[in-house]
PDB file of C-alpha atoms in Angstrom:
ATOM      1  CA  MET A   1      27.238  60.146  15.047  1.00 49.00           C
ATOM      2  CA  SER A   2      26.893  63.141  12.740  1.00 44.00           C
ATOM      3  CA  HIS A   3      27.860  66.776  12.354  1.00 59.00           C
ATOM      4  CA  THR A   4      24.748  67.936  10.495  1.00 69.00           C
ATOM      5  CA  GLN A   5      21.509  68.546  12.314  1.00 72.00           C
ATOM      6  CA  ASP A   6      19.374  66.640   9.816  1.00 83.00           C
ATOM      7  CA  GLY A   7      21.472  63.483   9.507  1.00 88.00           C
ATOM      8  CA  SER A   8      22.404  64.065   5.868  1.00 91.00           C
ATOM      9  CA  GLU A   9      26.151  63.836   6.469  1.00 92.00           C
ATOM     10  CA  LEU A  10      25.784  60.597   8.383  1.00 91.00           C
ATOM     11  CA  LEU A  11      23.342  58.885   6.027  1.00 94.00           C
ATOM     12  CA  THR A  12      25.184  59.867   2.843  1.00 95.00           C
ATOM     13  CA  GLY A  13      28.773  59.517   4.061  1.00 94.00           C
ATOM     14  CA  PRO A  14      31.048  56.655   5.063  1.00 93.00           C
ATOM     15  CA  GLY A  15      29.448  56.516   8.535  1.00 90.00           C
ATOM     16  CA  ALA A  16      26.370  54.938   6.959  1.00 95.00           C
ATOM     17  CA  GLY A  17      28.347  51.724   6.595  1.00 96.00           C
ATOM     18  CA  GLY A  18      28.704  51.431  10.365  1.00 93.00           C
ATOM     19  CA  LEU A  19      24.975  51.948  10.842  1.00 93.00           C
ATOM     20  CA  LEU A  20      24.134  49.311   8.266  1.00 96.00           C
ATOM     21  CA  ARG A  21      26.730  46.898   9.667  1.00 96.00           C
ATOM     22  CA  SER A  22      25.228  47.293  13.154  1.00 93.00           C
ATOM     23  CA  ALA A  23      21.650  46.856  11.951  1.00 93.00           C
ATOM     24  CA  VAL A  24      22.436  43.804   9.814  1.00 95.00           C
ATOM     25  CA  GLY A  25      24.618  42.264  12.527  1.00 94.00           C
ATOM     26  CA  ASN A  26      21.902  42.821  15.123  1.00 91.00           C
ATOM     27  CA  SER A  27      19.610  40.709  12.919  1.00 90.00           C
ATOM     28  CA  GLY A  28      22.129  37.891  12.473  1.00 93.00           C
ATOM     29  CA  GLY A  29      23.486  38.932   9.084  1.00 95.00           C
ATOM     30  CA  VAL A  30      26.850  39.968   7.695  1.00 96.00           C
ATOM     31  CA  LEU A  31      27.144  43.129   5.588  1.00 98.00           C
ATOM     32  CA  HIS A  32      29.639  42.599   2.745  1.00 98.00           C
ATOM     33  CA  SER A  33      29.155  45.845   0.829  1.00 98.00           C
ATOM     34  CA  TRP A  34      26.805  48.791   0.523  1.00 98.00           C
ATOM     35  CA  GLN A  35      26.089  51.606  -1.905  1.00 98.00           C
ATOM     36  CA  LEU A  36      23.904  54.681  -1.478  1.00 98.00           C
ATOM     37  CA  ASP A  37      21.023  54.439  -3.950  1.00 97.00           C
ATOM     38  CA  HIS A  38      18.607  57.288  -3.159  1.00 97.00           C
ATOM     39  CA  VAL A  39      18.322  60.241  -0.757  1.00 97.00           C
ATOM     40  CA  ASP A  40      15.291  62.272   0.337  1.00 94.00           C
ATOM     41  CA  HIS A  41      16.731  65.309   2.119  1.00 92.00           C
ATOM     42  CA  ARG A  42      14.698  67.971   3.916  1.00 88.00           C
ATOM     43  CA  PRO A  43      17.425  70.439   4.992  1.00 88.00           C
ATOM     44  CA  GLY A  44      17.416  71.123   8.705  1.00 83.00           C
ATOM     45  CA  ARG A  45      14.629  68.605   9.323  1.00 83.00           C
ATOM     46  CA  SER A  46      15.217  65.060   8.128  1.00 86.00           C
ATOM     47  CA  THR A  47      17.028  62.753   5.757  1.00 92.00           C
ATOM     48  CA  LYS A  48      15.972  59.364   4.424  1.00 93.00           C
ATOM     49  CA  ALA A  49      18.309  57.144   2.437  1.00 97.00           C
ATOM     50  CA  LEU A  50      18.039  53.866   0.548  1.00 97.00           C
ATOM     51  CA  TYR A  51      21.031  51.542   0.197  1.00 98.00           C
ATOM     52  CA  ARG A  52      21.799  48.589  -2.063  1.00 98.00           C
ATOM     53  CA  THR A  53      23.720  46.037  -0.044  1.00 98.00           C
ATOM     54  CA  GLN A  54      25.267  42.601  -0.313  1.00 98.00           C
ATOM     55  CA  VAL A  55      24.336  40.657   2.824  1.00 97.00           C
ATOM     56  CA  SER A  56      24.676  37.055   3.918  1.00 97.00           C
ATOM     57  CA  TRP A  57      22.393  35.463   6.492  1.00 95.00           C
ATOM     58  CA  PRO A  58      24.316  32.435   7.849  1.00 94.00           C
ATOM     59  CA  GLU A  59      21.548  31.310  10.205  1.00 92.00           C
ATOM     60  CA  LEU A  60      18.899  31.461   7.466  1.00 90.00           C
ATOM     61  CA  ASP A  61      20.796  30.432   4.347  1.00 92.00           C
ATOM     62  CA  GLY A  62      23.695  28.448   5.815  1.00 92.00           C
ATOM     63  CA  PRO A  63      27.277  29.526   6.452  1.00 90.00           C
ATOM     64  CA  GLN A  64      28.461  28.845   2.879  1.00 92.00           C
ATOM     65  CA  ALA A  65      25.555  30.555   1.100  1.00 92.00           C
ATOM     66  CA  PRO A  66      26.517  33.452  -1.149  1.00 94.00           C
ATOM     67  CA  ALA A  67      25.630  37.003  -0.219  1.00 96.00           C
ATOM     68  CA  ARG A  68      22.421  38.339  -1.700  1.00 95.00           C
ATOM     69  CA  GLU A  69      21.330  41.818  -2.677  1.00 96.00           C
ATOM     70  CA  GLU A  70      19.123  43.483  -0.081  1.00 95.00           C
ATOM     71  CA  LEU A  71      17.737  47.014   0.107  1.00 96.00           C
ATOM     72  CA  PHE A  72      17.890  48.861   3.415  1.00 96.00           C
ATOM     73  CA  GLY A  73      16.422  52.216   4.346  1.00 95.00           C
ATOM     74  CA  ALA A  74      17.469  54.652   7.056  1.00 95.00           C
ATOM     75  CA  SER A  75      15.966  57.874   8.361  1.00 92.00           C
ATOM     76  CA  ALA A  76      17.123  60.638  10.671  1.00 89.00           C
ATOM     77  CA  HIS A  77      14.796  63.302  12.064  1.00 77.00           C
ATOM     78  CA  ILE A  78      16.064  66.384  13.867  1.00 70.00           C
ATOM     79  CA  GLY A  79      13.952  69.210  15.156  1.00 57.00           C
ATOM     80  CA  GLU A  80      10.752  67.356  14.380  1.00 57.00           C
ATOM     81  CA  ARG A  81       9.161  64.177  15.631  1.00 62.00           C
ATOM     82  CA  GLU A  82       8.766  61.193  13.403  1.00 63.00           C
ATOM     83  CA  LYS A  83       5.299  61.607  11.921  1.00 62.00           C
ATOM     84  CA  ASN A  84       2.894  58.963  10.691  1.00 62.00           C
ATOM     85  CA  LEU A  85       5.079  56.066  11.794  1.00 60.00           C
ATOM     86  CA  TYR A  86       2.839  53.062  11.144  1.00 58.00           C
ATOM     87  CA  VAL A  87       4.976  49.958  11.558  1.00 61.00           C
ATOM     88  CA  ALA A  88       7.996  50.134  13.846  1.00 60.00           C
ATOM     89  CA  GLU A  89       8.319  46.443  14.760  1.00 68.00           C
ATOM     90  CA  GLN A  90      10.723  45.543  11.951  1.00 75.00           C
ATOM     91  CA  THR A  91      13.015  48.523  12.432  1.00 80.00           C
ATOM     92  CA  LEU A  92      16.021  49.282  14.598  1.00 82.00           C
ATOM     93  CA  VAL A  93      16.579  52.686  16.207  1.00 83.00           C
ATOM     94  CA  MET A  94      20.121  53.771  17.031  1.00 83.00           C
ATOM     95  CA  THR A  95      21.093  56.975  18.812  1.00 81.00           C
ATOM     96  CA  ASP A  96      24.108  58.854  20.077  1.00 74.00           C
ATOM     97  CA  GLY A  97      21.948  61.101  22.276  1.00 74.00           C
ATOM     98  CA  ASP A  98      21.727  63.893  19.710  1.00 75.00           C
ATOM     99  CA  ILE A  99      20.339  62.133  16.678  1.00 80.00           C
ATOM    100  CA  ASN A 100      18.137  59.071  16.239  1.00 83.00           C
ATOM    101  CA  VAL A 101      18.482  56.918  13.145  1.00 89.00           C
ATOM    102  CA  ARG A 102      15.899  54.294  12.217  1.00 89.00           C
ATOM    103  CA  VAL A 103      17.018  51.446   9.901  1.00 93.00           C
ATOM    104  CA  TRP A 104      14.809  48.883   8.154  1.00 91.00           C
ATOM    105  CA  ARG A 105      15.032  46.190   5.493  1.00 92.00           C
ATOM    106  CA  TYR A 106      13.007  46.792   2.354  1.00 90.00           C
ATOM    107  CA  PRO A 107      10.054  46.484   1.955  1.00 88.00           C
ATOM    108  CA  HIS A 108       9.373  47.063   5.666  1.00 82.00           C
ATOM    109  CA  ASP A 109       9.360  50.871   5.469  1.00 83.00           C
ATOM    110  CA  PRO A 110       7.712  52.065   8.706  1.00 82.00           C
ATOM    111  CA  TRP A 111       5.949  54.896   6.854  1.00 78.00           C
ATOM    112  CA  LEU A 112       4.563  52.680   4.089  1.00 79.00           C
ATOM    113  CA  PRO A 113       2.756  49.826   5.860  1.00 78.00           C
ATOM    114  CA  MET A 114       1.237  48.372   2.679  1.00 80.00           C
ATOM    115  CA  LEU A 115       4.517  48.256   0.750  1.00 82.00           C
ATOM    116  CA  PRO A 116       5.150  44.536   1.431  1.00 80.00           C
ATOM    117  CA  GLN A 117       1.727  43.666  -0.001  1.00 81.00           C
ATOM    118  CA  VAL A 118       2.328  45.802  -3.083  1.00 85.00           C
ATOM    119  CA  CYS A 119       5.805  44.366  -3.649  1.00 81.00           C
ATOM    120  CA  TYR A 120       4.744  40.765  -3.018  1.00 73.00           C
ATOM    121  CA  PRO A 121       1.024  40.494  -3.928  1.00 69.00           C
ATOM    122  CA  ASP A 122       1.166  36.681  -4.013  1.00 72.00           C
ATOM    123  CA  ILE A 123       1.577  36.711  -0.212  1.00 62.00           C
ATOM    124  CA  VAL A 124      -1.781  38.430   0.335  1.00 55.00           C
TER     125      VAL A 124
END
């Protein structure tokens, strides 16, 4: 999947598109485009990235519905275990045997369990 030990090359390069396409497709969506928005890089340890995407959800919105903007996050940890992972249910983990990458749809960040309530307080 990647040449760097911390996932930075994978999560910031063109290979990120394949990860996002797989994650979105696994959830029933279609990825139309993506753009890297933000990176949190800890050299030699981990990389987290946020992407702005255009995604359509044919089963939810109908086959003719236009794509909508969605934010997706991804993280790769090498040489250290994922710490303080609170909510893993709405994430997808992919691996090539050397590196694990966890992908989620915003606001379901597995390290920020209260983020959905903060982003959408009317749901609480």
